[in-house]
């Protein structure tokens, strides 16, 4: 079939991409806000209260874990989803993308995505957030692909565990490199956008890294290396 052949030919051409972190880079939001959006919409009041109290109780531990390791933080934090129904999480995915993320989208981020599309770049979200939220979010923005964390489910309910690899820090680089090999992406001609020191491995694996609203550590590294430091608002 001709359309299939054309698609295969496009895939075989060496292309460039734009890779985006989401929390703090494209949106002024984070995985905690997204979880609270879900938790506050649990059908039973007792479930809502229980999940909110649990998240509050463990918040000091999450803060310590995030300083130590973003991977550890993700593993600990996503345990909050344990017991949630797969069907409900998926059904609410687009609502969460629209209400908890799109409403917090930086205007400059949308302009950047539109510009990358004009340049013909393959646009890819690389996020520690969940795929069931990132996929509708990417669709709304016209972003081509999503590399995101996936919850494990048993009997239709979340176990609270993430399916490896956990997308954070060095694993982002590993996943991007695997994607580039599979999709024939030239990373030396590609772009990456991140806001945190945890995004450094992702930024280092492309030819054109960009620090967006960076934390102090990333800003210092970016300026030392001559990378663009861009404020999104």
PDB file of C-alpha atoms in Angstrom:
ATOM      1  CA  UNK A   1       0.000   0.000   0.000  1.00  0.00           C
ATOM      2  CA  UNK A   2       1.267   3.412  -1.072  1.00  0.00           C
ATOM      3  CA  UNK A   3       0.496   5.288   2.145  1.00  0.00           C
ATOM      4  CA  UNK A   4       2.305   2.643   4.181  1.00  0.00           C
ATOM      5  CA  UNK A   5       5.315   2.844   1.872  1.00  0.00           C
ATOM      6  CA  UNK A   6       5.383   6.643   2.153  1.00  0.00           C
ATOM      7  CA  UNK A   7       5.249   6.421   5.947  1.00  0.00           C
ATOM      8  CA  UNK A   8       8.106   3.904   5.950  1.00  0.00           C
ATOM      9  CA  UNK A   9      10.161   6.145   3.662  1.00  0.00           C
ATOM     10  CA  UNK A  10       9.625   9.114   5.992  1.00  0.00           C
ATOM     11  CA  UNK A  11      10.719   6.996   8.939  1.00  0.00           C
ATOM     12  CA  UNK A  12      13.874   5.953   7.090  1.00  0.00           C
ATOM     13  CA  UNK A  13      14.856   9.572   6.508  1.00  0.00           C
ATOM     14  CA  UNK A  14      17.152  11.049   9.151  1.00  0.00           C
ATOM     15  CA  UNK A  15      15.120  13.591  11.076  1.00  0.00           C
ATOM     16  CA  UNK A  16      15.539  16.002  13.970  1.00  0.00           C
ATOM     17  CA  UNK A  17      13.335  16.251  17.039  1.00  0.00           C
ATOM     18  CA  UNK A  18      12.347  18.523  19.903  1.00  0.00           C
ATOM     19  CA  UNK A  19      12.134  16.823  23.314  1.00  0.00           C
ATOM     20  CA  UNK A  20      10.160  18.499  26.090  1.00  0.00           C
ATOM     21  CA  UNK A  21      10.054  18.010  29.820  1.00  0.00           C
ATOM     22  CA  UNK A  22       6.592  19.110  30.996  1.00  0.00           C
ATOM     23  CA  UNK A  23       6.403  20.065  34.680  1.00  0.00           C
ATOM     24  CA  UNK A  24       7.974  23.488  35.121  1.00  0.00           C
ATOM     25  CA  UNK A  25       8.984  23.614  31.450  1.00  0.00           C
ATOM     26  CA  UNK A  26       5.777  23.667  29.417  1.00  0.00           C
ATOM     27  CA  UNK A  27       3.409  24.151  32.351  1.00  0.00           C
ATOM     28  CA  UNK A  28       3.423  25.767  35.764  1.00  0.00           C
ATOM     29  CA  UNK A  29       2.176  22.550  37.366  1.00  0.00           C
ATOM     30  CA  UNK A  30       3.518  19.226  38.656  1.00  0.00           C
ATOM     31  CA  UNK A  31       2.705  15.579  39.398  1.00  0.00           C
ATOM     32  CA  UNK A  32       1.488  16.434  42.914  1.00  0.00           C
ATOM     33  CA  UNK A  33      -1.124  18.874  41.592  1.00  0.00           C
ATOM     34  CA  UNK A  34      -2.269  16.282  39.045  1.00  0.00           C
ATOM     35  CA  UNK A  35      -2.649  13.621  41.744  1.00  0.00           C
ATOM     36  CA  UNK A  36      -4.639  15.980  43.955  1.00  0.00           C
ATOM     37  CA  UNK A  37      -6.949  16.678  41.014  1.00  0.00           C
ATOM     38  CA  UNK A  38      -7.635  12.946  40.757  1.00  0.00           C
ATOM     39  CA  UNK A  39      -7.934  12.446  44.521  1.00  0.00           C
ATOM     40  CA  UNK A  40     -10.419  15.281  45.004  1.00  0.00           C
ATOM     41  CA  UNK A  41     -12.681  13.684  42.423  1.00  0.00           C
ATOM     42  CA  UNK A  42     -12.870  10.254  44.004  1.00  0.00           C
ATOM     43  CA  UNK A  43     -16.491   9.150  44.154  1.00  0.00           C
ATOM     44  CA  UNK A  44     -16.508   8.377  47.885  1.00  0.00           C
ATOM     45  CA  UNK A  45     -15.803  11.178  50.356  1.00  0.00           C
ATOM     46  CA  UNK A  46     -13.954   8.706  52.592  1.00  0.00           C
ATOM     47  CA  UNK A  47     -11.627   7.833  49.674  1.00  0.00           C
ATOM     48  CA  UNK A  48     -10.935  11.502  48.990  1.00  0.00           C
ATOM     49  CA  UNK A  49     -10.135  12.217  52.628  1.00  0.00           C
ATOM     50  CA  UNK A  50      -7.991   9.107  53.040  1.00  0.00           C
ATOM     51  CA  UNK A  51      -5.881   9.835  49.969  1.00  0.00           C
ATOM     52  CA  UNK A  52      -5.397  13.488  50.877  1.00  0.00           C
ATOM     53  CA  UNK A  53      -4.365  12.624  54.436  1.00  0.00           C
ATOM     54  CA  UNK A  54      -1.935   9.984  53.193  1.00  0.00           C
ATOM     55  CA  UNK A  55      -0.323  12.399  50.724  1.00  0.00           C
ATOM     56  CA  UNK A  56      -0.027  15.044  53.443  1.00  0.00           C
ATOM     57  CA  UNK A  57       1.459  12.574  55.934  1.00  0.00           C
ATOM     58  CA  UNK A  58       4.186  11.453  53.531  1.00  0.00           C
ATOM     59  CA  UNK A  59       4.942  14.902  52.057  1.00  0.00           C
ATOM     60  CA  UNK A  60       8.120  15.381  54.174  1.00  0.00           C
ATOM     61  CA  UNK A  61       9.412  12.019  52.920  1.00  0.00           C
ATOM     62  CA  UNK A  62       8.651  13.031  49.331  1.00  0.00           C
ATOM     63  CA  UNK A  63      10.618  16.247  49.795  1.00  0.00           C
ATOM     64  CA  UNK A  64      13.650  14.334  51.088  1.00  0.00           C
ATOM     65  CA  UNK A  65      13.371  11.747  48.304  1.00  0.00           C
ATOM     66  CA  UNK A  66      13.214  14.415  45.597  1.00  0.00           C
ATOM     67  CA  UNK A  67      16.443  15.976  46.826  1.00  0.00           C
ATOM     68  CA  UNK A  68      18.135  12.574  46.910  1.00  0.00           C
ATOM     69  CA  UNK A  69      16.811  11.112  43.662  1.00  0.00           C
ATOM     70  CA  UNK A  70      13.994  11.977  41.269  1.00  0.00           C
ATOM     71  CA  UNK A  71      13.676   8.262  40.454  1.00  0.00           C
ATOM     72  CA  UNK A  72      13.160   7.459  44.139  1.00  0.00           C
ATOM     73  CA  UNK A  73      10.630  10.274  44.427  1.00  0.00           C
ATOM     74  CA  UNK A  74       8.625   8.900  41.494  1.00  0.00           C
ATOM     75  CA  UNK A  75       8.606   5.378  42.918  1.00  0.00           C
ATOM     76  CA  UNK A  76       7.425   6.650  46.296  1.00  0.00           C
ATOM     77  CA  UNK A  77       4.925   9.206  45.073  1.00  0.00           C
ATOM     78  CA  UNK A  78       3.094   7.047  42.536  1.00  0.00           C
ATOM     79  CA  UNK A  79       2.288   4.592  45.306  1.00  0.00           C
ATOM     80  CA  UNK A  80      -0.491   7.081  46.094  1.00  0.00           C
ATOM     81  CA  UNK A  81      -2.348   5.775  43.035  1.00  0.00           C
ATOM     82  CA  UNK A  82      -2.598   2.273  44.497  1.00  0.00           C
ATOM     83  CA  UNK A  83      -6.139   0.945  44.265  1.00  0.00           C
ATOM     84  CA  UNK A  84      -7.374   3.485  41.715  1.00  0.00           C
ATOM     85  CA  UNK A  85      -9.412   2.025  38.861  1.00  0.00           C
ATOM     86  CA  UNK A  86      -7.727   1.876  35.459  1.00  0.00           C
ATOM     87  CA  UNK A  87     -10.935   2.739  33.616  1.00  0.00           C
ATOM     88  CA  UNK A  88     -11.593   5.844  35.687  1.00  0.00           C
ATOM     89  CA  UNK A  89      -7.994   7.059  35.458  1.00  0.00           C
ATOM     90  CA  UNK A  90      -8.049   6.739  31.671  1.00  0.00           C
ATOM     91  CA  UNK A  91     -11.502   8.308  31.299  1.00  0.00           C
ATOM     92  CA  UNK A  92     -10.383  11.281  33.379  1.00  0.00           C
ATOM     93  CA  UNK A  93      -7.067  11.589  31.535  1.00  0.00           C
ATOM     94  CA  UNK A  94      -8.223  14.214  29.059  1.00  0.00           C
ATOM     95  CA  UNK A  95     -10.089  16.162  31.744  1.00  0.00           C
ATOM     96  CA  UNK A  96      -6.946  16.222  33.881  1.00  0.00           C
ATOM     97  CA  UNK A  97      -4.856  17.289  30.875  1.00  0.00           C
ATOM     98  CA  UNK A  98      -7.235  20.150  30.158  1.00  0.00           C
ATOM     99  CA  UNK A  99      -7.972  21.304  33.714  1.00  0.00           C
ATOM    100  CA  UNK A 100      -4.743  20.563  35.592  1.00  0.00           C
ATOM    101  CA  UNK A 101      -2.203  21.159  32.807  1.00  0.00           C
ATOM    102  CA  UNK A 102      -3.547  23.149  29.857  1.00  0.00           C
ATOM    103  CA  UNK A 103      -4.838  25.891  32.154  1.00  0.00           C
ATOM    104  CA  UNK A 104      -1.266  26.214  33.464  1.00  0.00           C
ATOM    105  CA  UNK A 105       0.419  26.145  30.033  1.00  0.00           C
ATOM    106  CA  UNK A 106       2.972  28.892  29.489  1.00  0.00           C
ATOM    107  CA  UNK A 107       2.037  31.037  26.486  1.00  0.00           C
ATOM    108  CA  UNK A 108       5.671  31.008  25.384  1.00  0.00           C
ATOM    109  CA  UNK A 109       5.645  27.202  25.498  1.00  0.00           C
ATOM    110  CA  UNK A 110       2.778  27.033  23.013  1.00  0.00           C
ATOM    111  CA  UNK A 111       4.636  29.422  20.714  1.00  0.00           C
ATOM    112  CA  UNK A 112       7.751  27.237  20.945  1.00  0.00           C
ATOM    113  CA  UNK A 113       5.769  24.110  20.069  1.00  0.00           C
ATOM    114  CA  UNK A 114       4.166  25.880  17.101  1.00  0.00           C
ATOM    115  CA  UNK A 115       7.593  27.067  15.905  1.00  0.00           C
ATOM    116  CA  UNK A 116       9.049  23.559  16.152  1.00  0.00           C
ATOM    117  CA  UNK A 117       6.150  22.262  14.076  1.00  0.00           C
ATOM    118  CA  UNK A 118       6.905  24.870  11.395  1.00  0.00           C
ATOM    119  CA  UNK A 119      10.529  23.669  11.417  1.00  0.00           C
ATOM    120  CA  UNK A 120       9.367  20.125  10.697  1.00  0.00           C
ATOM    121  CA  UNK A 121      10.735  18.706  13.950  1.00  0.00           C
ATOM    122  CA  UNK A 122       9.361  15.503  15.437  1.00  0.00           C
ATOM    123  CA  UNK A 123       8.004  16.706  18.778  1.00  0.00           C
ATOM    124  CA  UNK A 124       8.238  14.426  21.796  1.00  0.00           C
ATOM    125  CA  UNK A 125       7.122  14.789  25.408  1.00  0.00           C
ATOM    126  CA  UNK A 126       9.556  13.153  27.848  1.00  0.00           C
ATOM    127  CA  UNK A 127       7.909  13.270  31.243  1.00  0.00           C
ATOM    128  CA  UNK A 128       7.824  11.666  34.646  1.00  0.00           C
ATOM    129  CA  UNK A 129       4.062  12.210  34.592  1.00  0.00           C
ATOM    130  CA  UNK A 130       1.688   9.422  33.564  1.00  0.00           C
ATOM    131  CA  UNK A 131       1.115   8.400  29.958  1.00  0.00           C
ATOM    132  CA  UNK A 132      -2.682   8.445  30.357  1.00  0.00           C
ATOM    133  CA  UNK A 133      -2.458  12.196  31.040  1.00  0.00           C
ATOM    134  CA  UNK A 134       0.446  13.083  28.774  1.00  0.00           C
ATOM    135  CA  UNK A 135      -1.104  11.482  25.684  1.00  0.00           C
ATOM    136  CA  UNK A 136      -4.241  13.673  25.609  1.00  0.00           C
ATOM    137  CA  UNK A 137      -2.116  16.680  26.603  1.00  0.00           C
ATOM    138  CA  UNK A 138       0.203  16.042  23.649  1.00  0.00           C
ATOM    139  CA  UNK A 139      -2.772  15.578  21.335  1.00  0.00           C
ATOM    140  CA  UNK A 140      -4.218  18.945  22.362  1.00  0.00           C
ATOM    141  CA  UNK A 141      -0.896  20.689  21.660  1.00  0.00           C
ATOM    142  CA  UNK A 142      -0.237  18.790  18.431  1.00  0.00           C
ATOM    143  CA  UNK A 143       2.871  17.080  19.828  1.00  0.00           C
ATOM    144  CA  UNK A 144       3.701  13.880  17.961  1.00  0.00           C
ATOM    145  CA  UNK A 145       4.892  11.369  20.541  1.00  0.00           C
ATOM    146  CA  UNK A 146       4.873  10.720  24.275  1.00  0.00           C
ATOM    147  CA  UNK A 147       7.511   9.040  26.435  1.00  0.00           C
ATOM    148  CA  UNK A 148       6.075   8.951  29.955  1.00  0.00           C
ATOM    149  CA  UNK A 149       5.715   6.855  33.074  1.00  0.00           C
ATOM    150  CA  UNK A 150       3.235   3.980  33.086  1.00  0.00           C
ATOM    151  CA  UNK A 151       1.386   2.630  36.104  1.00  0.00           C
ATOM    152  CA  UNK A 152       1.194  -1.109  36.652  1.00  0.00           C
ATOM    153  CA  UNK A 153      -2.334  -2.527  36.954  1.00  0.00           C
ATOM    154  CA  UNK A 154      -3.670  -5.809  38.309  1.00  0.00           C
ATOM    155  CA  UNK A 155      -7.337  -6.771  38.008  1.00  0.00           C
ATOM    156  CA  UNK A 156      -8.167  -3.300  36.755  1.00  0.00           C
ATOM    157  CA  UNK A 157      -6.595  -1.424  39.660  1.00  0.00           C
ATOM    158  CA  UNK A 158      -3.267   0.359  40.074  1.00  0.00           C
ATOM    159  CA  UNK A 159      -0.694  -1.489  42.163  1.00  0.00           C
ATOM    160  CA  UNK A 160       1.102   1.757  43.011  1.00  0.00           C
ATOM    161  CA  UNK A 161       4.176   0.606  41.087  1.00  0.00           C
ATOM    162  CA  UNK A 162       5.593   2.053  37.883  1.00  0.00           C
ATOM    163  CA  UNK A 163       6.486  -0.147  34.921  1.00  0.00           C
ATOM    164  CA  UNK A 164      10.260   0.164  34.329  1.00  0.00           C
ATOM    165  CA  UNK A 165      12.077   2.154  33.220  1.00  0.00           C
ATOM    166  CA  UNK A 166      11.050   4.971  35.539  1.00  0.00           C
ATOM    167  CA  UNK A 167      11.343   8.154  33.494  1.00  0.00           C
ATOM    168  CA  UNK A 168      13.587  10.431  35.514  1.00  0.00           C
ATOM    169  CA  UNK A 169      17.133  11.796  35.337  1.00  0.00           C
ATOM    170  CA  UNK A 170      19.477   9.389  33.504  1.00  0.00           C
ATOM    171  CA  UNK A 171      16.616   7.181  32.341  1.00  0.00           C
ATOM    172  CA  UNK A 172      15.275  10.063  30.272  1.00  0.00           C
ATOM    173  CA  UNK A 173      18.527  10.057  28.309  1.00  0.00           C
ATOM    174  CA  UNK A 174      18.379   6.274  27.841  1.00  0.00           C
ATOM    175  CA  UNK A 175      14.791   6.395  26.601  1.00  0.00           C
ATOM    176  CA  UNK A 176      15.508   9.295  24.238  1.00  0.00           C
ATOM    177  CA  UNK A 177      18.503   7.505  22.725  1.00  0.00           C
ATOM    178  CA  UNK A 178      16.446   4.343  22.191  1.00  0.00           C
ATOM    179  CA  UNK A 179      13.657   6.389  20.592  1.00  0.00           C
ATOM    180  CA  UNK A 180      16.159   8.132  18.329  1.00  0.00           C
ATOM    181  CA  UNK A 181      17.562   4.819  17.104  1.00  0.00           C
ATOM    182  CA  UNK A 182      14.112   3.422  16.448  1.00  0.00           C
ATOM    183  CA  UNK A 183      12.787   6.525  14.698  1.00  0.00           C
ATOM    184  CA  UNK A 184      15.995   7.492  12.867  1.00  0.00           C
ATOM    185  CA  UNK A 185      16.390  10.771  14.759  1.00  0.00           C
ATOM    186  CA  UNK A 186      19.686  12.649  14.574  1.00  0.00           C
ATOM    187  CA  UNK A 187      20.226  13.816  18.145  1.00  0.00           C
ATOM    188  CA  UNK A 188      23.044  16.164  17.124  1.00  0.00           C
ATOM    189  CA  UNK A 189      20.449  18.163  15.170  1.00  0.00           C
ATOM    190  CA  UNK A 190      17.771  17.883  17.842  1.00  0.00           C
ATOM    191  CA  UNK A 191      16.552  20.144  20.641  1.00  0.00           C
ATOM    192  CA  UNK A 192      15.666  19.535  24.289  1.00  0.00           C
ATOM    193  CA  UNK A 193      13.913  21.770  26.802  1.00  0.00           C
ATOM    194  CA  UNK A 194      14.079  21.287  30.581  1.00  0.00           C
ATOM    195  CA  UNK A 195      13.860  23.309  33.783  1.00  0.00           C
ATOM    196  CA  UNK A 196      15.683  21.223  36.390  1.00  0.00           C
ATOM    197  CA  UNK A 197      19.078  19.748  37.172  1.00  0.00           C
ATOM    198  CA  UNK A 198      17.304  16.393  36.853  1.00  0.00           C
ATOM    199  CA  UNK A 199      16.815  17.180  33.151  1.00  0.00           C
ATOM    200  CA  UNK A 200      20.565  17.538  32.592  1.00  0.00           C
ATOM    201  CA  UNK A 201      21.074  14.033  31.086  1.00  0.00           C
ATOM    202  CA  UNK A 202      18.283  14.741  28.602  1.00  0.00           C
ATOM    203  CA  UNK A 203      19.732  18.129  27.685  1.00  0.00           C
ATOM    204  CA  UNK A 204      23.234  16.720  27.266  1.00  0.00           C
ATOM    205  CA  UNK A 205      22.202  14.138  24.682  1.00  0.00           C
ATOM    206  CA  UNK A 206      21.076  16.643  22.018  1.00  0.00           C
ATOM    207  CA  UNK A 207      22.872  19.192  19.901  1.00  0.00           C
ATOM    208  CA  UNK A 208      20.687  22.116  20.970  1.00  0.00           C
ATOM    209  CA  UNK A 209      19.789  22.063  24.687  1.00  0.00           C
ATOM    210  CA  UNK A 210      17.751  24.869  26.212  1.00  0.00           C
ATOM    211  CA  UNK A 211      17.231  25.640  29.910  1.00  0.00           C
ATOM    212  CA  UNK A 212      13.693  26.923  30.506  1.00  0.00           C
ATOM    213  CA  UNK A 213      12.909  28.715  33.783  1.00  0.00           C
ATOM    214  CA  UNK A 214      15.852  26.755  35.232  1.00  0.00           C
ATOM    215  CA  UNK A 215      16.611  26.048  38.873  1.00  0.00           C
ATOM    216  CA  UNK A 216      19.850  27.589  40.168  1.00  0.00           C
ATOM    217  CA  UNK A 217      22.001  24.542  39.480  1.00  0.00           C
ATOM    218  CA  UNK A 218      20.808  24.092  35.907  1.00  0.00           C
ATOM    219  CA  UNK A 219      21.069  27.810  35.203  1.00  0.00           C
ATOM    220  CA  UNK A 220      24.703  27.851  36.344  1.00  0.00           C
ATOM    221  CA  UNK A 221      25.563  24.818  34.202  1.00  0.00           C
ATOM    222  CA  UNK A 222      23.723  26.248  31.193  1.00  0.00           C
ATOM    223  CA  UNK A 223      25.548  29.583  31.385  1.00  0.00           C
ATOM    224  CA  UNK A 224      28.922  27.866  31.830  1.00  0.00           C
ATOM    225  CA  UNK A 225      28.268  25.774  28.716  1.00  0.00           C
ATOM    226  CA  UNK A 226      26.782  28.573  26.647  1.00  0.00           C
ATOM    227  CA  UNK A 227      23.316  27.051  26.432  1.00  0.00           C
ATOM    228  CA  UNK A 228      20.315  29.339  25.944  1.00  0.00           C
ATOM    229  CA  UNK A 229      18.519  30.219  29.183  1.00  0.00           C
ATOM    230  CA  UNK A 230      14.931  31.094  28.330  1.00  0.00           C
ATOM    231  CA  UNK A 231      12.126  32.413  30.547  1.00  0.00           C
ATOM    232  CA  UNK A 232       8.710  30.998  29.637  1.00  0.00           C
ATOM    233  CA  UNK A 233       5.683  32.932  30.848  1.00  0.00           C
TER     234      UNK A 233
END
